[in-house]
XYZ file of C-alpha atoms in Angstrom:
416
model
C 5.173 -8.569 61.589
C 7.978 -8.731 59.177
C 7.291 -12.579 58.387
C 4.107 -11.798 57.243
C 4.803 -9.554 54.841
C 6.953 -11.746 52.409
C 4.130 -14.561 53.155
C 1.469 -12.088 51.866
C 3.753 -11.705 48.695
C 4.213 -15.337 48.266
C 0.275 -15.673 48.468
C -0.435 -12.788 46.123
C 2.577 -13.888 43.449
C 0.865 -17.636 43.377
C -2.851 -16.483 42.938
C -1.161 -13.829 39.843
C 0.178 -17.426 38.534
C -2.638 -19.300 39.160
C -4.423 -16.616 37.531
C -2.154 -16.910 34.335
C -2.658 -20.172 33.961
C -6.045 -20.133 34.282
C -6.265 -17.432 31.459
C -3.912 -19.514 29.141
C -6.230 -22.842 29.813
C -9.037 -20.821 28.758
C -7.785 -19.372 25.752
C -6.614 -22.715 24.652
C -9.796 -24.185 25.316
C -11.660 -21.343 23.419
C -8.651 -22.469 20.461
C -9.437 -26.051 20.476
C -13.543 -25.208 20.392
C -12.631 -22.567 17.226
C -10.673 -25.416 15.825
C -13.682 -28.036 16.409
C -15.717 -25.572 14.606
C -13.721 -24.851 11.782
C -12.932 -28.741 11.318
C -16.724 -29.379 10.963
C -17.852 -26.222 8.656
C -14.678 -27.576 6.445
C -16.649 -31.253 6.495
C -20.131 -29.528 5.294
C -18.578 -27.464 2.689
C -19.235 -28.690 -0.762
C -16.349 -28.657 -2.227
C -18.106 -28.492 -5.911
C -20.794 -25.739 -4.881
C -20.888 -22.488 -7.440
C -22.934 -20.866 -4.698
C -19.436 -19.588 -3.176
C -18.434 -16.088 -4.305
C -16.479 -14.527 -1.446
C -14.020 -15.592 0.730
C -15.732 -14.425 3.386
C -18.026 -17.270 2.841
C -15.122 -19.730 2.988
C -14.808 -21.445 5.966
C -11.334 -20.215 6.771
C -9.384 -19.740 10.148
C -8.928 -16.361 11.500
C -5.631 -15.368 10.779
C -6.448 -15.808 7.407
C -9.550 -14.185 7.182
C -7.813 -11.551 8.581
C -4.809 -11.843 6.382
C -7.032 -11.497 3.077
C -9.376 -8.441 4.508
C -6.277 -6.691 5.394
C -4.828 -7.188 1.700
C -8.164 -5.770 0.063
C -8.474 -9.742 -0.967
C -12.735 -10.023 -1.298
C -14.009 -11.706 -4.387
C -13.160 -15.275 -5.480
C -11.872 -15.773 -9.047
C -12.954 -18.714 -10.989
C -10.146 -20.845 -10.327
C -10.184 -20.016 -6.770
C -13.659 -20.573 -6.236
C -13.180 -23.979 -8.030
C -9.410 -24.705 -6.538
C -10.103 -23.572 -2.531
C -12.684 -25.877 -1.387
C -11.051 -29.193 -2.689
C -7.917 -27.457 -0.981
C -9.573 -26.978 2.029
C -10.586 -31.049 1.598
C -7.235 -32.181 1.624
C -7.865 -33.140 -2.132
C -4.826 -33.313 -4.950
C -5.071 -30.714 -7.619
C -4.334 -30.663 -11.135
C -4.850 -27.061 -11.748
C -5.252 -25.635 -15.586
C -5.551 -21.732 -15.151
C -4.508 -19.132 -17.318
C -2.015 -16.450 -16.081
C -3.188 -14.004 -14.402
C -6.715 -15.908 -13.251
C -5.710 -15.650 -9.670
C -4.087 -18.969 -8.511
C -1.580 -18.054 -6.229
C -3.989 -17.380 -3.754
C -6.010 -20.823 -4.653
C -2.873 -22.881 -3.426
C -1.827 -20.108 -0.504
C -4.947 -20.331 0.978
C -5.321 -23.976 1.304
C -1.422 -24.077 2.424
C -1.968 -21.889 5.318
C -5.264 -24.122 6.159
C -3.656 -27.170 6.052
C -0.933 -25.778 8.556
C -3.215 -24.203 10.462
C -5.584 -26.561 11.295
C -2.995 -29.440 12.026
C -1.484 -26.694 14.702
C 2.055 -26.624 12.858
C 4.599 -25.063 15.265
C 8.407 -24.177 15.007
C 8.885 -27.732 16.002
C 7.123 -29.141 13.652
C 9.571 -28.611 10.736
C 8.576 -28.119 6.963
C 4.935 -28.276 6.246
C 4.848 -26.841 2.936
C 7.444 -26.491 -0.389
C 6.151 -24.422 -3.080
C 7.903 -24.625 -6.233
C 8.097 -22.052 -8.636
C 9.749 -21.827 -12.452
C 11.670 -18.493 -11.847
C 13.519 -16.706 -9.202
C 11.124 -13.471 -10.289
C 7.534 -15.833 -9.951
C 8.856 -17.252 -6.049
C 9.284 -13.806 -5.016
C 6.231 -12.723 -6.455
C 4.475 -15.879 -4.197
C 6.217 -15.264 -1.095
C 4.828 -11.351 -0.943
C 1.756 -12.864 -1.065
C 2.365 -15.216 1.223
C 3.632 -12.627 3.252
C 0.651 -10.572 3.225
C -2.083 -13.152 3.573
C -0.074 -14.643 6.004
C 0.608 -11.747 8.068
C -1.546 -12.623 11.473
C -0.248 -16.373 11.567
C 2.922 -17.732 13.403
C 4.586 -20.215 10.551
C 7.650 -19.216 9.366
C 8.573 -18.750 6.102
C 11.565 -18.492 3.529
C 12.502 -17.797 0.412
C 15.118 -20.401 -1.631
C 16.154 -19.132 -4.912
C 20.068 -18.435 -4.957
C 21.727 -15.599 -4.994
C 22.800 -16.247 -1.590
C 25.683 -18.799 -0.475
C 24.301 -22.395 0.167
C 25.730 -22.090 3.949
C 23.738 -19.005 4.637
C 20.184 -20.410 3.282
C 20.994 -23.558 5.176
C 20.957 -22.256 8.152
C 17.290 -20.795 7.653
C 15.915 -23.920 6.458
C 15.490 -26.117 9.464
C 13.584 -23.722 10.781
C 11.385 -22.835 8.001
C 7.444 -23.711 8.138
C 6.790 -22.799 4.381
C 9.436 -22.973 1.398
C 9.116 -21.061 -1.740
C 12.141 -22.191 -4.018
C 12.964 -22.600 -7.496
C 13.399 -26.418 -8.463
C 17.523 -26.846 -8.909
C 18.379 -24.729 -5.494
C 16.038 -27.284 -3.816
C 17.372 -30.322 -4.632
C 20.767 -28.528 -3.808
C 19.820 -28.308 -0.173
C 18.093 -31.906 0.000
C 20.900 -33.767 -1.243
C 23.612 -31.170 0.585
C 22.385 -29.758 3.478
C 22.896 -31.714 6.722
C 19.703 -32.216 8.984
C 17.533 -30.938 6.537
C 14.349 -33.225 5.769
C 11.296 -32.931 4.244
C 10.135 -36.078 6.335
C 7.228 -34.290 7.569
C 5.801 -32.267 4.369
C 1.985 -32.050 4.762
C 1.738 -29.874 1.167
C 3.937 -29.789 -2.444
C 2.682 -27.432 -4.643
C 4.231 -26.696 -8.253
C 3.220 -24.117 -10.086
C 3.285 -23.117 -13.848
C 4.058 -26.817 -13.698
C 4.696 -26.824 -17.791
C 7.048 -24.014 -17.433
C 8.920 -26.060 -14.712
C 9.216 -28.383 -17.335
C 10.016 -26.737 -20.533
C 13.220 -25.253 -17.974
C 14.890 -28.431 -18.318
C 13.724 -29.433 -14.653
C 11.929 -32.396 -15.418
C 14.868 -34.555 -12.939
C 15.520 -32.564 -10.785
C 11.654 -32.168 -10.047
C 11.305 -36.220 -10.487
C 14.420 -36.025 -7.701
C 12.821 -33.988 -5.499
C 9.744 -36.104 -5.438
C 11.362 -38.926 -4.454
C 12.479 -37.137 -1.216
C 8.949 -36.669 0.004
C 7.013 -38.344 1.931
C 4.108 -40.546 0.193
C 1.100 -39.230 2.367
C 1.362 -35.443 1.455
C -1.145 -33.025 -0.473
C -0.455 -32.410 -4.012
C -1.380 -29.032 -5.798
C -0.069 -28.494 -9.773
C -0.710 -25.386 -11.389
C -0.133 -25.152 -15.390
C -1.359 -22.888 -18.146
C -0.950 -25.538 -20.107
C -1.345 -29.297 -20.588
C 1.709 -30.845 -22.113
C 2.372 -34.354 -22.123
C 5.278 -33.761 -19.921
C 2.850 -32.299 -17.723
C 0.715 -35.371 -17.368
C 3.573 -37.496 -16.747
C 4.682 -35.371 -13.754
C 1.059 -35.658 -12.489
C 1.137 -39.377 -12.737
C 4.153 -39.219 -10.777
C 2.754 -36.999 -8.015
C -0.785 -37.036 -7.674
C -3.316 -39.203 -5.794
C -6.584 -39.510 -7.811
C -6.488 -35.531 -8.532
C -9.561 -33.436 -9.010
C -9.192 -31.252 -12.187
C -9.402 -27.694 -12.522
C -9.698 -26.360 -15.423
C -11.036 -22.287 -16.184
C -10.292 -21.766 -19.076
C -13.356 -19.837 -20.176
C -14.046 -22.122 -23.224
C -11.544 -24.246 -25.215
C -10.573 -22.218 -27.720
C -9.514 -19.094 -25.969
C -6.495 -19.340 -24.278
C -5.863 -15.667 -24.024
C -7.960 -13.286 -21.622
C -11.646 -12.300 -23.018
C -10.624 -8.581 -22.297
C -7.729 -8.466 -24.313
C -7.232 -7.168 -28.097
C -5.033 -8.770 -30.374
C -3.713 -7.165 -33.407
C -0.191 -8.072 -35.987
C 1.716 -5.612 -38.452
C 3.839 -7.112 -41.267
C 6.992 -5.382 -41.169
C 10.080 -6.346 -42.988
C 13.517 -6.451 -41.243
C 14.977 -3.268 -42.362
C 11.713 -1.280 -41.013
C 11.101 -2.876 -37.625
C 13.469 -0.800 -35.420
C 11.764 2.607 -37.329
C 7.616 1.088 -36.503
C 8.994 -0.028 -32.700
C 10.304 3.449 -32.090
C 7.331 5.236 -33.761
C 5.038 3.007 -31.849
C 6.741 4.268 -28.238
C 6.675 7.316 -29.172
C 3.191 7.837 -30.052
C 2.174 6.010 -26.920
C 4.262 7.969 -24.186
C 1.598 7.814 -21.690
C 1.420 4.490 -21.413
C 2.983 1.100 -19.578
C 4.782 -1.408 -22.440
C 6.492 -4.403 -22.475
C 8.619 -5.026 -25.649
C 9.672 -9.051 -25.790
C 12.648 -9.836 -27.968
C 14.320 -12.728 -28.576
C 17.509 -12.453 -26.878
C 19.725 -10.807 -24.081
C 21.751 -9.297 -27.232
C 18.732 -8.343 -28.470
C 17.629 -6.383 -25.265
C 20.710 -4.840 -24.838
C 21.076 -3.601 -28.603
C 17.739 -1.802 -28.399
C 17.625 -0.648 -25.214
C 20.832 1.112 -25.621
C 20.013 2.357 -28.898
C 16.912 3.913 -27.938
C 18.478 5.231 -24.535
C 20.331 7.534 -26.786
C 17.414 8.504 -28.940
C 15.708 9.835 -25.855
C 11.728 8.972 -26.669
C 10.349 10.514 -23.863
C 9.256 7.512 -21.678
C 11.178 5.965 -18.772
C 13.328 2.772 -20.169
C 14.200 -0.583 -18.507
C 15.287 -3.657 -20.076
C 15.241 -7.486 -18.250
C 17.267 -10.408 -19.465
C 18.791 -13.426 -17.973
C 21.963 -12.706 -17.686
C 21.409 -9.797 -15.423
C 22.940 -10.102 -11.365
C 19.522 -11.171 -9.368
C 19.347 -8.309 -7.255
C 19.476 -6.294 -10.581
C 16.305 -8.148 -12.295
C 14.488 -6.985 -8.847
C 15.069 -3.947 -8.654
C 14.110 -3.969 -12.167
C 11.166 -5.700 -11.391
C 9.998 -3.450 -8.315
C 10.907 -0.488 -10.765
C 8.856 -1.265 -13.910
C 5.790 -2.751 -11.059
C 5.468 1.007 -9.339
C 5.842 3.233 -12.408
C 2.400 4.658 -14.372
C 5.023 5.338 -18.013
C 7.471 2.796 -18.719
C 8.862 0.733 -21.425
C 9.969 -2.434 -20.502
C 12.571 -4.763 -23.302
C 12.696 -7.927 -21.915
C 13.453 -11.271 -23.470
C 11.045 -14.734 -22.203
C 12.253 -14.422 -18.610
C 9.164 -12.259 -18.537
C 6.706 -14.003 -20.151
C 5.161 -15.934 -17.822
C 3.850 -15.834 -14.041
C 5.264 -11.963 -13.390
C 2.108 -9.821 -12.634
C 2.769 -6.413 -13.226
C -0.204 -4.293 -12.752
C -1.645 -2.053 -14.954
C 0.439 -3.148 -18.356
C -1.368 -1.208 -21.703
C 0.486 -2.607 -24.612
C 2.579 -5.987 -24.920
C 4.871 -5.507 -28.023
C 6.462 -9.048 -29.614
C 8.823 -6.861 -31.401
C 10.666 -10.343 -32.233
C 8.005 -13.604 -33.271
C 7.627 -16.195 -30.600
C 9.184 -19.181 -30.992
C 5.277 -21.242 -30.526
C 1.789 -20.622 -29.637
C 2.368 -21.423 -26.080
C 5.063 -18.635 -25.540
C 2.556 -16.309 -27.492
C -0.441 -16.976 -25.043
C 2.596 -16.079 -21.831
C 3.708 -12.748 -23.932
C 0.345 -11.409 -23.651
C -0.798 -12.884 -20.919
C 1.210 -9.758 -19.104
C -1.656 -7.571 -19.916
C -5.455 -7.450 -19.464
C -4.756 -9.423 -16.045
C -7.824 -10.022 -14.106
C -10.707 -7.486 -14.837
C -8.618 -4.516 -16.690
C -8.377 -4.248 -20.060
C -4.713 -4.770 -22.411
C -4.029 -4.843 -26.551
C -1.357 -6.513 -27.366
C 0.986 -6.201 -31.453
C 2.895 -8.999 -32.888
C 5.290 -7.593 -35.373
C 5.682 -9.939 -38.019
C 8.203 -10.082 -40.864
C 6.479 -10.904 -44.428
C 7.777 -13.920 -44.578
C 6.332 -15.266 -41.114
C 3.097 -13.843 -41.576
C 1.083 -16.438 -43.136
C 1.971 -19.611 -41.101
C 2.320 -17.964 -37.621
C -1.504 -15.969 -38.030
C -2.778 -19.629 -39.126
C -1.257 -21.233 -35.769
C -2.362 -18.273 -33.794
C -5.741 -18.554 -35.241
């Protein structure tokens, strides 16, 4: 009797196995049928159709569907209704979107697609380097990534400094998705042992001109050169500088363009009111200080021209107490410091924010009422960034340029 008891067991343990496998056959049969699906409603999409409006109407895999519903993600922007579906093709993209037009997610989505439907694993090494100006904008991508990307099984990391160049090296190899900044990068490709992009299905750069005006033109030109030939291309850039075009020369495959801006002339949101004050020198500090304190309810950003700058006022006005929580952001700040910063300035309803350039572009903080230029911008271009901080998406934002007599008439006539 005894002997038949263990046999029994035996039996019963090999029909639970058989059982198992049988369940895990199925489920990746069910997979590769989704996948089949998905591959063909990709094929029938056109990729130049206005019809689309929601994402829901995209033909995306699950995990991301489920990624976007679960981050409140519903209506397509312009640029991502125009920028997804050539994504989703495989296409190269030279993007030209305004700040704040939505076009993180319209080269996330397609990343995670691209991954996703070529059944990346672990094994499978780096699929995906996204390159971003500023250690601020690539942490600002990855939480997005993060979120959208939630219900899907890629890793992902974050390459920006900050931490020693043994410790991120050790992450990398088994990274699925990069977001870096362009000079720690190149660090890693031309230092770190057994790394290799050999595999890269996807390089996107974004706020490409920025990328550019940083001074990264080689090491971005380097970095190319490491890649392989046969990857997907996606370039974001508010604008379109010569130095841009050369960089897409170098990079892209017969791109499709983008473009959204909502007609030529208007580089600056629809929603958005513009208005200067002459001041002279002696006066400005006095009109800036009025100004916050007449507007204590609200969310500012005051851009000045330098760290000193920041510093000088910020402390200033700390003593003068105006009745409005103050935070001031400059490059020479520790990184974890400009975060916390960052996260600080993001969550508060009243704040007023003194920050120098690092701010002006890519950084969406929600909800800004009033950019201040208490300091003119050095060109049109860094103008169009400033107050591209407020009246983001749908909501509305004013922005003031204080002007010193002397600068009023030519900078109003570039402006105009």
């Amino acid at each position: 009797m005894a002997t038949r008891a263990p046999a029994r067991q035996q039996k019963a343990q090999k029909a639970q196995k058989q059982g198992k496998t049988e369940i895990r056959q199925q489920k990746r049969k069910r997979d590769q049928e989704d996948l089949q699906k998905l591959e063909a409603a990709v094929a029938d999409l056109d990729p130049k159709s206005t019809e689309l409006k929601t994402f829901a109407e995209l033909p995306l895999s699950q995990p991301t569907t489920s990624g976007l519903k679960a981050s409140h993600f519903q209506t397509l922007t312009d640029v991502q209704q125009r920028a997804i579906p050539l994504g989703l093709k495989h296409s190269d993209i030279l993007g030209a979107a305004k700040t704040g037009s939505g076009k993180t997610l319209a080269f996330l989505v397609p990343v995670l697609e691209r991954l996703y439907r070529a059944q990346w694993t672990e094994f499978d090494g780096l699929g995906a380097l996204i390159i971003s100006p500023t250690r601020e904008l690539a942490v600002q991508i990855f939480e997005v990534l993060r979120k959208i990307g939630r219900y899907h099984a890629f890793s992902a990391g974050l390459v920006i400094g900050g931490k020693s160049l043994k410790e991120e090296a050790e992450r990398l190899s088994r990274m699925n998705i990069l977001v870096c900044t362009p000079g720690r990068m190149l660090q890693h490709l031309d230092q770190t042992a057994g790394f290799d992009a050999d595999n890269l299905q996807v390089l996107v750069l974004d706020e490409a001109d920025r990328i550019m005006d940083m001074g990264f033109q080689s090491a971005v030109d380097a970095l190319v050169e490491h890649l392989p030939k046969t990857r997907q291309t996606l370039m974001f850039s508010a604008t379109q500088s010569k130095k841009v075009s050369d960089l897409a020369r170098l990079s892209l495959k017969d791109p499709e363009y983008v473009s959204v801006h909502q007609d030529a002339t208007s580089a600056t949101p629809t929603n958005l009111q513009q208005h200067y004050i002459t001041t002279p020198l002696p006066d400005k500090l006095d009109t800036l200080y009025g100004f916050i304190k007449s507007n204590l309810k609200s969310k500012i950003i005051v851009f000045l021209s330098s760290g000193k700058q920041v510093r000088f006022v910020y402390e200033s006005f700390r003593h003068l107490q105006p009745g409005i929580p103050l935070l001031h952001l400059h490059g020479r700040q520790k990184q974890v410091a400009r975060l916390e910063i960052t996260s600080r300035f993001t969550a508060a309803k009243q704040s007023c924010l003194f920050a120098t350039d690092v701010v002006a572009r890519g950084i969406d903080f929600p909800a800004v009422d009033w950019v201040i230029q208490a300091d003119c911008p050095e060109d049109v271009d860094t103008y169009i960034h400033r107050v591209g901080r407020t009246a983001r998406y749908q909501s509305n934002g004013r922005a003031v340029l204080f002007l010193d007599p002397s600068e009023e008439a030519g900078m109003i006539k570039r402006l105009e």
